[in-house]
Short mmCIF file of C-alpha atoms and ligand atoms in Angstrom, two decimals:
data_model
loop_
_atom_site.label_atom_id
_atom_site.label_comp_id
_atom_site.label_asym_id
_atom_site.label_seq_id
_atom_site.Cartn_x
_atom_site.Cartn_y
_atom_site.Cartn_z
CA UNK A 1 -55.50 79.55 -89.00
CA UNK A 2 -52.80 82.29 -90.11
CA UNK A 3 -50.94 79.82 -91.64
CA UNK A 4 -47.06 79.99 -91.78
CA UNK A 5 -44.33 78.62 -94.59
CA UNK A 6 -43.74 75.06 -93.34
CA UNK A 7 -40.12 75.77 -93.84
CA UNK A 8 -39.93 78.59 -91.27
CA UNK A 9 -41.82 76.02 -88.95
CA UNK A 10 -39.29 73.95 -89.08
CA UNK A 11 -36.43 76.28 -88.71
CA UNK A 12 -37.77 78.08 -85.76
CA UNK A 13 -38.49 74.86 -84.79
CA UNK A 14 -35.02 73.28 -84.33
CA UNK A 15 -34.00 76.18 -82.26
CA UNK A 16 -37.08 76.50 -80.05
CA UNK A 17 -36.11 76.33 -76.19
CA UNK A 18 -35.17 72.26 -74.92
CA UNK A 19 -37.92 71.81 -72.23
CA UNK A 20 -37.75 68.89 -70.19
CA UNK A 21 -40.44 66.49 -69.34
CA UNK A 22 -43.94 66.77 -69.82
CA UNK A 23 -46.70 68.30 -68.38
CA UNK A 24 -48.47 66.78 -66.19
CA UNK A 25 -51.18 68.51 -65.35
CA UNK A 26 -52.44 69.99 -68.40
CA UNK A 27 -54.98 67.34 -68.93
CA UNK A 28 -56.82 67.24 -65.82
CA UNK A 29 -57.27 71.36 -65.85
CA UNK A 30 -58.21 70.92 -70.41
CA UNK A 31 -60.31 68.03 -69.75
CA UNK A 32 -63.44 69.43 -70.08
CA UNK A 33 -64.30 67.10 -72.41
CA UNK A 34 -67.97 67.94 -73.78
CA UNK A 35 -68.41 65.24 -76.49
CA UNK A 36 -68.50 61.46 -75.91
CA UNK A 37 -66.94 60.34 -79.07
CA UNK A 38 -69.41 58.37 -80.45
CA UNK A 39 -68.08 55.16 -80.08
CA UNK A 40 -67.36 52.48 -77.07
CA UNK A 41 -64.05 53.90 -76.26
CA UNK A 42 -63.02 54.06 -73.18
CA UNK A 43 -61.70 57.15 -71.18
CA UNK A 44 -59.82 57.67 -68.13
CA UNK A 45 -62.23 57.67 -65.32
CA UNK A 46 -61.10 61.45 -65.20
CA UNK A 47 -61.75 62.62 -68.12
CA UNK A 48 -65.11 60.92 -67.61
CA UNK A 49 -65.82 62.61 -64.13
CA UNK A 50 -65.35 66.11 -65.86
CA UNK A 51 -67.96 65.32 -68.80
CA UNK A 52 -69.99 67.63 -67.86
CA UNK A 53 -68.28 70.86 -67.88
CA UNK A 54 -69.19 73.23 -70.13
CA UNK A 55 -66.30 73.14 -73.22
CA UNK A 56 -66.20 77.28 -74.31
CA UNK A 57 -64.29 78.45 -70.96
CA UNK A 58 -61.25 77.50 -71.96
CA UNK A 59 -61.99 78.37 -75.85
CA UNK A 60 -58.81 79.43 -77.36
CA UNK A 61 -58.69 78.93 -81.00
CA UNK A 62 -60.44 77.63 -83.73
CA UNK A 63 -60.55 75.62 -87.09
CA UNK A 64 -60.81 71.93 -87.75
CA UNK A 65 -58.10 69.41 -86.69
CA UNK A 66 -57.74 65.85 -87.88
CA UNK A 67 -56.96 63.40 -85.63
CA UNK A 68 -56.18 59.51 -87.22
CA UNK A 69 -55.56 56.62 -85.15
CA UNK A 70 -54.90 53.08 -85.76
CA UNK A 71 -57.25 51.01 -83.91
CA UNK A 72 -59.82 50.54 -81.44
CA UNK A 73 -59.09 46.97 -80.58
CA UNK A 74 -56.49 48.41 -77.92
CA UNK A 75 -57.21 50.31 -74.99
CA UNK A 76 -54.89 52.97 -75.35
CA UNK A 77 -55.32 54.20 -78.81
CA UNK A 78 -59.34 54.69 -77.55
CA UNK A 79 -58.09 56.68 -74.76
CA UNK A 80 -55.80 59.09 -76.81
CA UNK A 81 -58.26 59.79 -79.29
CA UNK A 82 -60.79 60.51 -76.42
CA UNK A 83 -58.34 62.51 -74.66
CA UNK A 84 -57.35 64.48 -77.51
CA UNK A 85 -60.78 65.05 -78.95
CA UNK A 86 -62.01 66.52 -75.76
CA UNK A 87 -58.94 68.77 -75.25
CA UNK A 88 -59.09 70.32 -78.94
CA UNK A 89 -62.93 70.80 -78.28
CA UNK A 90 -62.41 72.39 -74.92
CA UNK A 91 -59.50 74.65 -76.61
CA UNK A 92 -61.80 75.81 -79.28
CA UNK A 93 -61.38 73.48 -82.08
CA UNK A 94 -63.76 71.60 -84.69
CA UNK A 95 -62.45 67.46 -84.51
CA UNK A 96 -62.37 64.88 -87.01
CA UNK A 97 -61.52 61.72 -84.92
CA UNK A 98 -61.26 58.59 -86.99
CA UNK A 99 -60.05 54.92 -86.00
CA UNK A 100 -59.51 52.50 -89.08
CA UNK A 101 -59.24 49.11 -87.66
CA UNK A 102 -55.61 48.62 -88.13
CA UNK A 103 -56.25 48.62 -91.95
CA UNK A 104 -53.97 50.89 -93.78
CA UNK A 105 -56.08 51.22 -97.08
CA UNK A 106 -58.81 52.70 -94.64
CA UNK A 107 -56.35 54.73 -92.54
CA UNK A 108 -54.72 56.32 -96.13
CA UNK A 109 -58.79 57.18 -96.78
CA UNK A 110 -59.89 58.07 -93.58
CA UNK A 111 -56.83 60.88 -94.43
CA UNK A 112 -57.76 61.92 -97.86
CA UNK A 113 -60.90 62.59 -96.45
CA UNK A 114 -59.64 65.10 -93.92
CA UNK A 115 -57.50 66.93 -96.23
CA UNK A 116 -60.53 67.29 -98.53
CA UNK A 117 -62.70 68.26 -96.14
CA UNK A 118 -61.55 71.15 -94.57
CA UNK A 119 -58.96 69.96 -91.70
CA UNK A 120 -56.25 72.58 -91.64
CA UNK A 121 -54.17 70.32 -89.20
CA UNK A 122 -53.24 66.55 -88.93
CA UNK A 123 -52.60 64.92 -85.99
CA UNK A 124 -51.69 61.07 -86.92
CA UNK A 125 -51.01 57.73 -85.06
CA UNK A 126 -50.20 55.62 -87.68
CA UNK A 127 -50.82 51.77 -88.42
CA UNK A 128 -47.81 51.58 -91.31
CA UNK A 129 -45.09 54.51 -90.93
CA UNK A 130 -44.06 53.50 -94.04
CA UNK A 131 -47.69 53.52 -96.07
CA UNK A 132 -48.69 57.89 -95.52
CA UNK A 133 -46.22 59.52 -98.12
CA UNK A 134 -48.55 59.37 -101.23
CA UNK A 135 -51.69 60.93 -99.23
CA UNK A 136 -49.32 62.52 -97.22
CA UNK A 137 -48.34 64.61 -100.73
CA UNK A 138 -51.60 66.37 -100.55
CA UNK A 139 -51.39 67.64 -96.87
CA UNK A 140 -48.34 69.35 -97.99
CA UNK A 141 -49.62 70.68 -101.55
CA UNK A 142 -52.28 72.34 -99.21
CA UNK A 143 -49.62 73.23 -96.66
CA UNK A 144 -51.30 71.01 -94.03
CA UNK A 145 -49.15 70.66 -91.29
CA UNK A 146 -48.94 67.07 -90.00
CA UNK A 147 -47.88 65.95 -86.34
CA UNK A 148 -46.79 62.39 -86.05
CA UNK A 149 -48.65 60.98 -82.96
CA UNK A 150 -46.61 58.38 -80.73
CA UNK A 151 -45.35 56.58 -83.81
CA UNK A 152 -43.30 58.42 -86.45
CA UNK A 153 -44.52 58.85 -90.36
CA UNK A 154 -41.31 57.47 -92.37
CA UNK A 155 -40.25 58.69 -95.52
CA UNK A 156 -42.85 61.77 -95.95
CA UNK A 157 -41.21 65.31 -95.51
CA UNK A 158 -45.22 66.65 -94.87
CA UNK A 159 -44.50 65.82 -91.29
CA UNK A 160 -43.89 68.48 -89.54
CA UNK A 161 -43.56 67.43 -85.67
CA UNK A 162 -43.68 64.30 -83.60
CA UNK A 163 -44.78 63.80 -80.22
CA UNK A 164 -44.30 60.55 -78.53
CA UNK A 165 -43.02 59.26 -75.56
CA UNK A 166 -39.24 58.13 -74.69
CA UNK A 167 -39.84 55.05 -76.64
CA UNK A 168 -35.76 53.96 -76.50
CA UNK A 169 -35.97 54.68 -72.23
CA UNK A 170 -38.84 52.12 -72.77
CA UNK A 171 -36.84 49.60 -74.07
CA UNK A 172 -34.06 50.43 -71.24
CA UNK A 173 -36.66 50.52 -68.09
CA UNK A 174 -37.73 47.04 -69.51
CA UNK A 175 -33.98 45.75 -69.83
CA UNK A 176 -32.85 47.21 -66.53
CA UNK A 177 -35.85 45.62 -65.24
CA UNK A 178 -35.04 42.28 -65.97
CA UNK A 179 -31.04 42.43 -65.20
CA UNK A 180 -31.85 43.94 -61.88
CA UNK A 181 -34.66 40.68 -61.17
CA UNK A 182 -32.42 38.58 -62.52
CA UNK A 183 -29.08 40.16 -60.93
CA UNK A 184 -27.50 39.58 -63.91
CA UNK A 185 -23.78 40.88 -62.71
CA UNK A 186 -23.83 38.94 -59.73
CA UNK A 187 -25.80 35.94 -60.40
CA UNK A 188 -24.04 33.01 -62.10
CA UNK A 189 -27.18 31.98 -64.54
CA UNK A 190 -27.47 31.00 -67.24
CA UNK A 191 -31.14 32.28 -67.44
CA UNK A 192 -33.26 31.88 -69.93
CA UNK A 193 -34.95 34.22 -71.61
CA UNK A 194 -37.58 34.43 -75.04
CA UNK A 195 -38.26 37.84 -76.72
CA UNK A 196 -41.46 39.44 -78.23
CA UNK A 197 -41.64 42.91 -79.90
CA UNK A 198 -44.05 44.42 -82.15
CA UNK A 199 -45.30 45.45 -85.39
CA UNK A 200 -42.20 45.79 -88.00
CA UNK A 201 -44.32 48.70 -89.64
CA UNK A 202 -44.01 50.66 -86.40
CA UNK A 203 -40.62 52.43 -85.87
CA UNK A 204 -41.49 52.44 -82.31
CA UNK A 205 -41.10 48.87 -82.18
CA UNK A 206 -37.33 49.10 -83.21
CA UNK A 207 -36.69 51.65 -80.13
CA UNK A 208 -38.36 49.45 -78.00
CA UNK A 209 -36.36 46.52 -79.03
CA UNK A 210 -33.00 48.24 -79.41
CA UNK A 211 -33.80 49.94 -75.80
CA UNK A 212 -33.62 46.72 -74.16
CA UNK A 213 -31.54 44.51 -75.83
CA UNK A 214 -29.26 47.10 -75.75
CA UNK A 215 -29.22 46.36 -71.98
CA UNK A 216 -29.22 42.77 -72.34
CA UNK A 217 -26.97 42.03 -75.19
CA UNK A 218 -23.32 42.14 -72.81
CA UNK A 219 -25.55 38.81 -70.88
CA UNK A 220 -26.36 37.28 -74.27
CA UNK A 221 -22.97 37.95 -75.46
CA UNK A 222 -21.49 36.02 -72.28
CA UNK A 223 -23.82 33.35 -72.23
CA UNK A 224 -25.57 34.34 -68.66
CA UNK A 225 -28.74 34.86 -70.40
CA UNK A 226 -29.79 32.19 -73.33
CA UNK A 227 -31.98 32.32 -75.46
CA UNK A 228 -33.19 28.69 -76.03
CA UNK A 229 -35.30 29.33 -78.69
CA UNK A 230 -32.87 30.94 -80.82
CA UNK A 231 -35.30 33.49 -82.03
CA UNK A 232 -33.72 37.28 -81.05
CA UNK A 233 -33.23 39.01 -84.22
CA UNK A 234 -36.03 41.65 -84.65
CA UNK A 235 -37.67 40.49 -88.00
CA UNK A 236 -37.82 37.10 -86.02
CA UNK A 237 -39.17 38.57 -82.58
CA UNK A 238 -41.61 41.05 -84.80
CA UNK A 239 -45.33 40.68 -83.88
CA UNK A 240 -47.47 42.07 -86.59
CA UNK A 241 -50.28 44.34 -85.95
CA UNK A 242 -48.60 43.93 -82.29
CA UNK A 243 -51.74 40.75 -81.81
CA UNK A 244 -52.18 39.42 -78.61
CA UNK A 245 -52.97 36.20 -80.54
CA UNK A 246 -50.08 35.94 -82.55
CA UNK A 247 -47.83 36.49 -79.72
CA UNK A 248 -49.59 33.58 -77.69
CA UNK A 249 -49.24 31.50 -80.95
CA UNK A 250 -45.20 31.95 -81.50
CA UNK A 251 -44.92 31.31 -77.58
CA UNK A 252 -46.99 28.06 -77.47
CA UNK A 253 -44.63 26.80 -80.21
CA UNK A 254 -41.45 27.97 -77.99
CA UNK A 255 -42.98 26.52 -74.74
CA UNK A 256 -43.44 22.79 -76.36
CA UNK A 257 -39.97 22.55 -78.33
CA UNK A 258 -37.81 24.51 -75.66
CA UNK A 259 -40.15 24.28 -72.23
CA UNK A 260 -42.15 21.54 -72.03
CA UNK A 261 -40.14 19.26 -70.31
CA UNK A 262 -39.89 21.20 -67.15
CA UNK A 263 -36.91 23.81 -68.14
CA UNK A 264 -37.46 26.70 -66.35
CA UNK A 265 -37.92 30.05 -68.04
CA UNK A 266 -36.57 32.86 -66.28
CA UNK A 267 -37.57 35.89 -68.38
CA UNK A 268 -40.19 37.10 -70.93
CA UNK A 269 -38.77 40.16 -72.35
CA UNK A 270 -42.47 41.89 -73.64
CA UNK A 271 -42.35 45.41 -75.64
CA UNK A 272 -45.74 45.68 -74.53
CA UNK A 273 -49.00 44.50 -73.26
CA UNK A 274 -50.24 43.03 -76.04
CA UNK A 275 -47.97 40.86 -76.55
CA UNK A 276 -47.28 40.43 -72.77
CA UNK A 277 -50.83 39.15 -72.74
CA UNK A 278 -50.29 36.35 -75.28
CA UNK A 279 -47.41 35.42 -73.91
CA UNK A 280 -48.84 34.83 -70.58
CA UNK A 281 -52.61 32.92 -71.93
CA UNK A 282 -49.87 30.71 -73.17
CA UNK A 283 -47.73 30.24 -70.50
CA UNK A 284 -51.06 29.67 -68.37
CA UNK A 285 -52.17 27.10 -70.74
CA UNK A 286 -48.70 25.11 -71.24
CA UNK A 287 -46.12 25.93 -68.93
CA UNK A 288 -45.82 24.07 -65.62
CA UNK A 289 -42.55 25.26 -64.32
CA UNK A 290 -41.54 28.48 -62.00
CA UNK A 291 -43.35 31.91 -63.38
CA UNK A 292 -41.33 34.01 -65.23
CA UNK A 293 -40.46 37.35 -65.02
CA UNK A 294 -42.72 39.37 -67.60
CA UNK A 295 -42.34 42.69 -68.82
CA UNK A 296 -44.84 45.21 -70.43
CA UNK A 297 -46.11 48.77 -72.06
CA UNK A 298 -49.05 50.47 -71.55
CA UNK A 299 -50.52 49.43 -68.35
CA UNK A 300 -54.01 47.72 -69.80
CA UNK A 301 -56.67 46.95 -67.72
CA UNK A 302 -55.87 43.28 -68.16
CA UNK A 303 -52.16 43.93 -67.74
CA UNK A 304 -52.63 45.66 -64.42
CA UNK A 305 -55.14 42.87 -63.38
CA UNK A 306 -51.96 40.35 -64.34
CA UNK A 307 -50.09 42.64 -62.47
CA UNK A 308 -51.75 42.61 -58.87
CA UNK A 309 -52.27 38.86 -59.60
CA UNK A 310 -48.08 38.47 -59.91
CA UNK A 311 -48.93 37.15 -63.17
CA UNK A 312 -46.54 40.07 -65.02
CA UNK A 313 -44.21 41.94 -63.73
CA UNK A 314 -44.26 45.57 -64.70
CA UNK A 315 -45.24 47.51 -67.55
CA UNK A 316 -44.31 51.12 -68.12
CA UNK A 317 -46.65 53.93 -67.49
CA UNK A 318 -47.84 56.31 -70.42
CA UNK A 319 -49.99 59.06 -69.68
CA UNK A 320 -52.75 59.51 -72.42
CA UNK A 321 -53.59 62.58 -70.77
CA UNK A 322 -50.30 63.87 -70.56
CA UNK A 323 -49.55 63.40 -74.12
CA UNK A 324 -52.57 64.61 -75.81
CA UNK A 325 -52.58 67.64 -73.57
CA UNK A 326 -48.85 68.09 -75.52
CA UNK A 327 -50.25 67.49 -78.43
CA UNK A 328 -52.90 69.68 -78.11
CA UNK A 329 -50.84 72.53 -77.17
CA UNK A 330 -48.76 71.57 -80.12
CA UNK A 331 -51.55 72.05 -82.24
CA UNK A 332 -52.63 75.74 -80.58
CA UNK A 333 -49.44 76.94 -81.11
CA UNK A 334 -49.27 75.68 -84.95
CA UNK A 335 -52.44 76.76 -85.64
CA UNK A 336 -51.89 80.66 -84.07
CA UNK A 337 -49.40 80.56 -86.04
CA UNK A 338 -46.24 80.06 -84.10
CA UNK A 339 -43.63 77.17 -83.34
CA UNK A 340 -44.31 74.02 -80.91
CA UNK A 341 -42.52 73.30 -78.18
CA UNK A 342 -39.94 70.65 -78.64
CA UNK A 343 -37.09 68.92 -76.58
CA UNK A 344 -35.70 66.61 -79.02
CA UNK A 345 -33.92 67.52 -82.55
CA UNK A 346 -31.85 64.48 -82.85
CA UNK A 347 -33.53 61.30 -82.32
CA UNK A 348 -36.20 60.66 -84.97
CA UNK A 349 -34.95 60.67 -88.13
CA UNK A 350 -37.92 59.86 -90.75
CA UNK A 351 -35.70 58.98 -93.88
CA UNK A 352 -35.83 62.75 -94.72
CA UNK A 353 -34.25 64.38 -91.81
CA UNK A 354 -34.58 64.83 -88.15
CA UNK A 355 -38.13 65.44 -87.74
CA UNK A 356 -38.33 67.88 -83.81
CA UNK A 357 -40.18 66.07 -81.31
CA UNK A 358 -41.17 66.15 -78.08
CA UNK A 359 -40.49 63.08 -76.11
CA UNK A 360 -42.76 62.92 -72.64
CA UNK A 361 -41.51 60.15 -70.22
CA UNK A 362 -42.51 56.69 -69.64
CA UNK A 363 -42.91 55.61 -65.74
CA UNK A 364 -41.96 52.05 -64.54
CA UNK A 365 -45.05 50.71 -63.03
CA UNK A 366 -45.75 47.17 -60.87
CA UNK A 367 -47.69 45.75 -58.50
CA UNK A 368 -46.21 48.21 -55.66
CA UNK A 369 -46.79 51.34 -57.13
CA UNK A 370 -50.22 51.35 -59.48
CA UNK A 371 -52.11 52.22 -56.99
CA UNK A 372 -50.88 55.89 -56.90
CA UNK A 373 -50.33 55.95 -60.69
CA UNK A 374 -53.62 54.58 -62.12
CA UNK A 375 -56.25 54.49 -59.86
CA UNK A 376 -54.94 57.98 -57.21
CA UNK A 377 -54.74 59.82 -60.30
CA UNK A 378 -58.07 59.54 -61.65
CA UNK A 379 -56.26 57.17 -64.72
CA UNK A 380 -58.47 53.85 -64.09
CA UNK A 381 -61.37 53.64 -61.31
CA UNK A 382 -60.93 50.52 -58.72
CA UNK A 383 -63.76 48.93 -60.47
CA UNK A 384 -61.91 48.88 -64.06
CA UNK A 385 -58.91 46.79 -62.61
CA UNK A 386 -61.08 44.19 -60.81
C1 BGC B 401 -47.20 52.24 -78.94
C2 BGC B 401 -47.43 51.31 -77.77
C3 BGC B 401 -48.49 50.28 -78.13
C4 BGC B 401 -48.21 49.64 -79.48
C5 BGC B 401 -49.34 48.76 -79.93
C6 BGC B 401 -46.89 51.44 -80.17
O1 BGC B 401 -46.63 52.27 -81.25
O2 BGC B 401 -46.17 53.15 -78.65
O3 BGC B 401 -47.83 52.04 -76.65
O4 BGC B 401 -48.50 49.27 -77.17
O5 BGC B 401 -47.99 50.61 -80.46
O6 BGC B 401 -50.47 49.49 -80.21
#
């Protein structure tokens, strides 16, 4: 890698052009995937299709990147490691893909590791944005460049980039969502409404949130939407390690004290599937009244099975593909040397300054239209989703 001062990244950074959008069909062209990874992660049924084809045609550069992600327990962090591992390898690069079980002591490790072993890149999802500075130290005493993956790093100035999606137009889709179901400005209500979001460690979860309850807070405000619980401050709402369990726990406790007597719950506001998914084993199990409106993230198998079975609502559409293909070229153009593209140099603020990004957009998905997004574009086969 002809390495550059991270300081002149940066700079040429905040001044590279403002594209819009993401790619979206970088992935299916890169995803030549060679390598299963090794483990029972799941890819898209595309990149699965396209296992076979030879890796070295699209060779471009060269080195060893690490890649760190949270978990396997959920679908999509499987899927973005998969994604990206194939892409890097298809693009010429050496991969260290690790997944540490939500467990930050094995995340900070898994890390270490990478830096001592040879990985002139990082590319990390994080389980605690706040828990990477330490190790983080060494990335940058070996000038390391690190790219935040979908969730930022907080409070480490080794990151250099961060590539996500919109995650505050998540929050909005999902509030516009339910005030348009709900027609909250013509409607006379009062609707009520309960709240889950996710892990407090994940700055995400706080753009989700303040996405939608930005929407929703005028109807709180008036009274048109209550919240009978009483629980809507984000601490309170906060599902840690975003568990499907933990979210069907805190709902089973709102359905008997607020529900159980037959009082109709008009909305579940969900920041993702996860938590969509405890939410609704619970309402299964102890709600008898008319089916909420639920909202999600991610479009899980299990989520789009709810989906089709008018079980929940929506859930918004991220692209694996499309953002490890970002990523990836992220990662070409660091490692030849030169800036990444970027369309945001305002947002994501880590606790030492803006940190560029580049934001790819979520997609509203439902019932009507999954068809076209998950299974017509090679995301999900017909047989995942049944
Ligand atoms: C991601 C979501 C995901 C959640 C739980 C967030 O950081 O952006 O897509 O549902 O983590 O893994």
């Amino acid at each position: 890698m002809k390495r550059k001062l991270l300081s002149m990244i940066l700079a040429t950074a905040m001044v590279a052009t403002m594209l819009v959008g993401c790619s979206s069909s970088g992935s299916s062209e890169t995803a030549s995937t060679p390598a299963d990874t090794g483990t029972e992660a799941e890819a898209p049924a595309e990149a699965e299709a396209e296992a076979e084809a030879p890796a070295d045609t699209q060779a471009s550069g060269g080195g060893k990147v690490g890649v760190a992600m949270p978990t396997k327990d959920l679908q999509r962090w499987n899927q973005d490691g998969s994604n990206m591992e194939a892409e890097l390898i298809a693009a010429g690069y050496e991969v260290d893909l690790q997944y540490a079980s939500n467990d930050i002591a094995t995340q900070v490790s898994q890390i270490e590791n990478m830096i001592n072993s040879g990985c002139e890149l990082l590319v990390i999802a994080s389980i605690d944005g706040d828990s990477l500075g330490t190790v983080l130290e060494q990335a940058k005493e070996k000038n390391i460049p690190v790219i935040a993956y979908d969730r930022l790093i907080m409070n480490s100035d080794a990151v250099t980039y961060y590539a996500t999606f919109d995650n505050y137009m998540v929050g909005t889709k999902q509030g516009e969502y339910i005030k348009e179901q709900l027609d909250l400005d013509n409607a006379e209500g009062p609707f009520n409404m309960e709240v889950f979001t996710g892990d407090p460690g994940d700055n995400n979860a706080r753009f989700f949130y303040g996405g939608a309850i930005d929407v929703l807070q005028p109807y709180i405000d008036s009274g048109k939407i209550v919240i009978k619980s009483g629980q809507l401050d984000f601490e309170t709402v906060a599902t840690a390690n975003w568990a499907t369990e933990t979210a069907q726990s805190r709902m089973d406790a709102i359905i008997s004290a607020n529900y159980a007597d037959g009082t109709k719950l008009d909305a579940v506001l969900c920041s993702n599937d996860s938590t969509a998914l405890g939410a609704t084993n619970s309402l299964e199990a102890n709600y008898t009244g008319e089916w909420p409106i639920i909202t999600g993230q991610d479009c899980d198998k299990p989520n789009v099975k709810n989906m089709i079975d008018g079980k929940q609502s929506m859930s918004i559409f991220k692209d694996t593909r499309t953002l490890a293909s970002k990523v990836v070229e992220m990662v070409d153009a660091i490692m030849k040397g030169g800036e990444a593209p970027v369309n945001d140099t305002e947002t994501y603020d880590n606790g030492t300054g803006v940190i560029p990004s580049y934001l790819c957009e979520p997609v509203f998905a439902d019932a009507s239209n999954y068809k076209e997004l998950l299974i017509d574009s090679g995301y999900y086969t017909e047989a995942d989703i049944q």
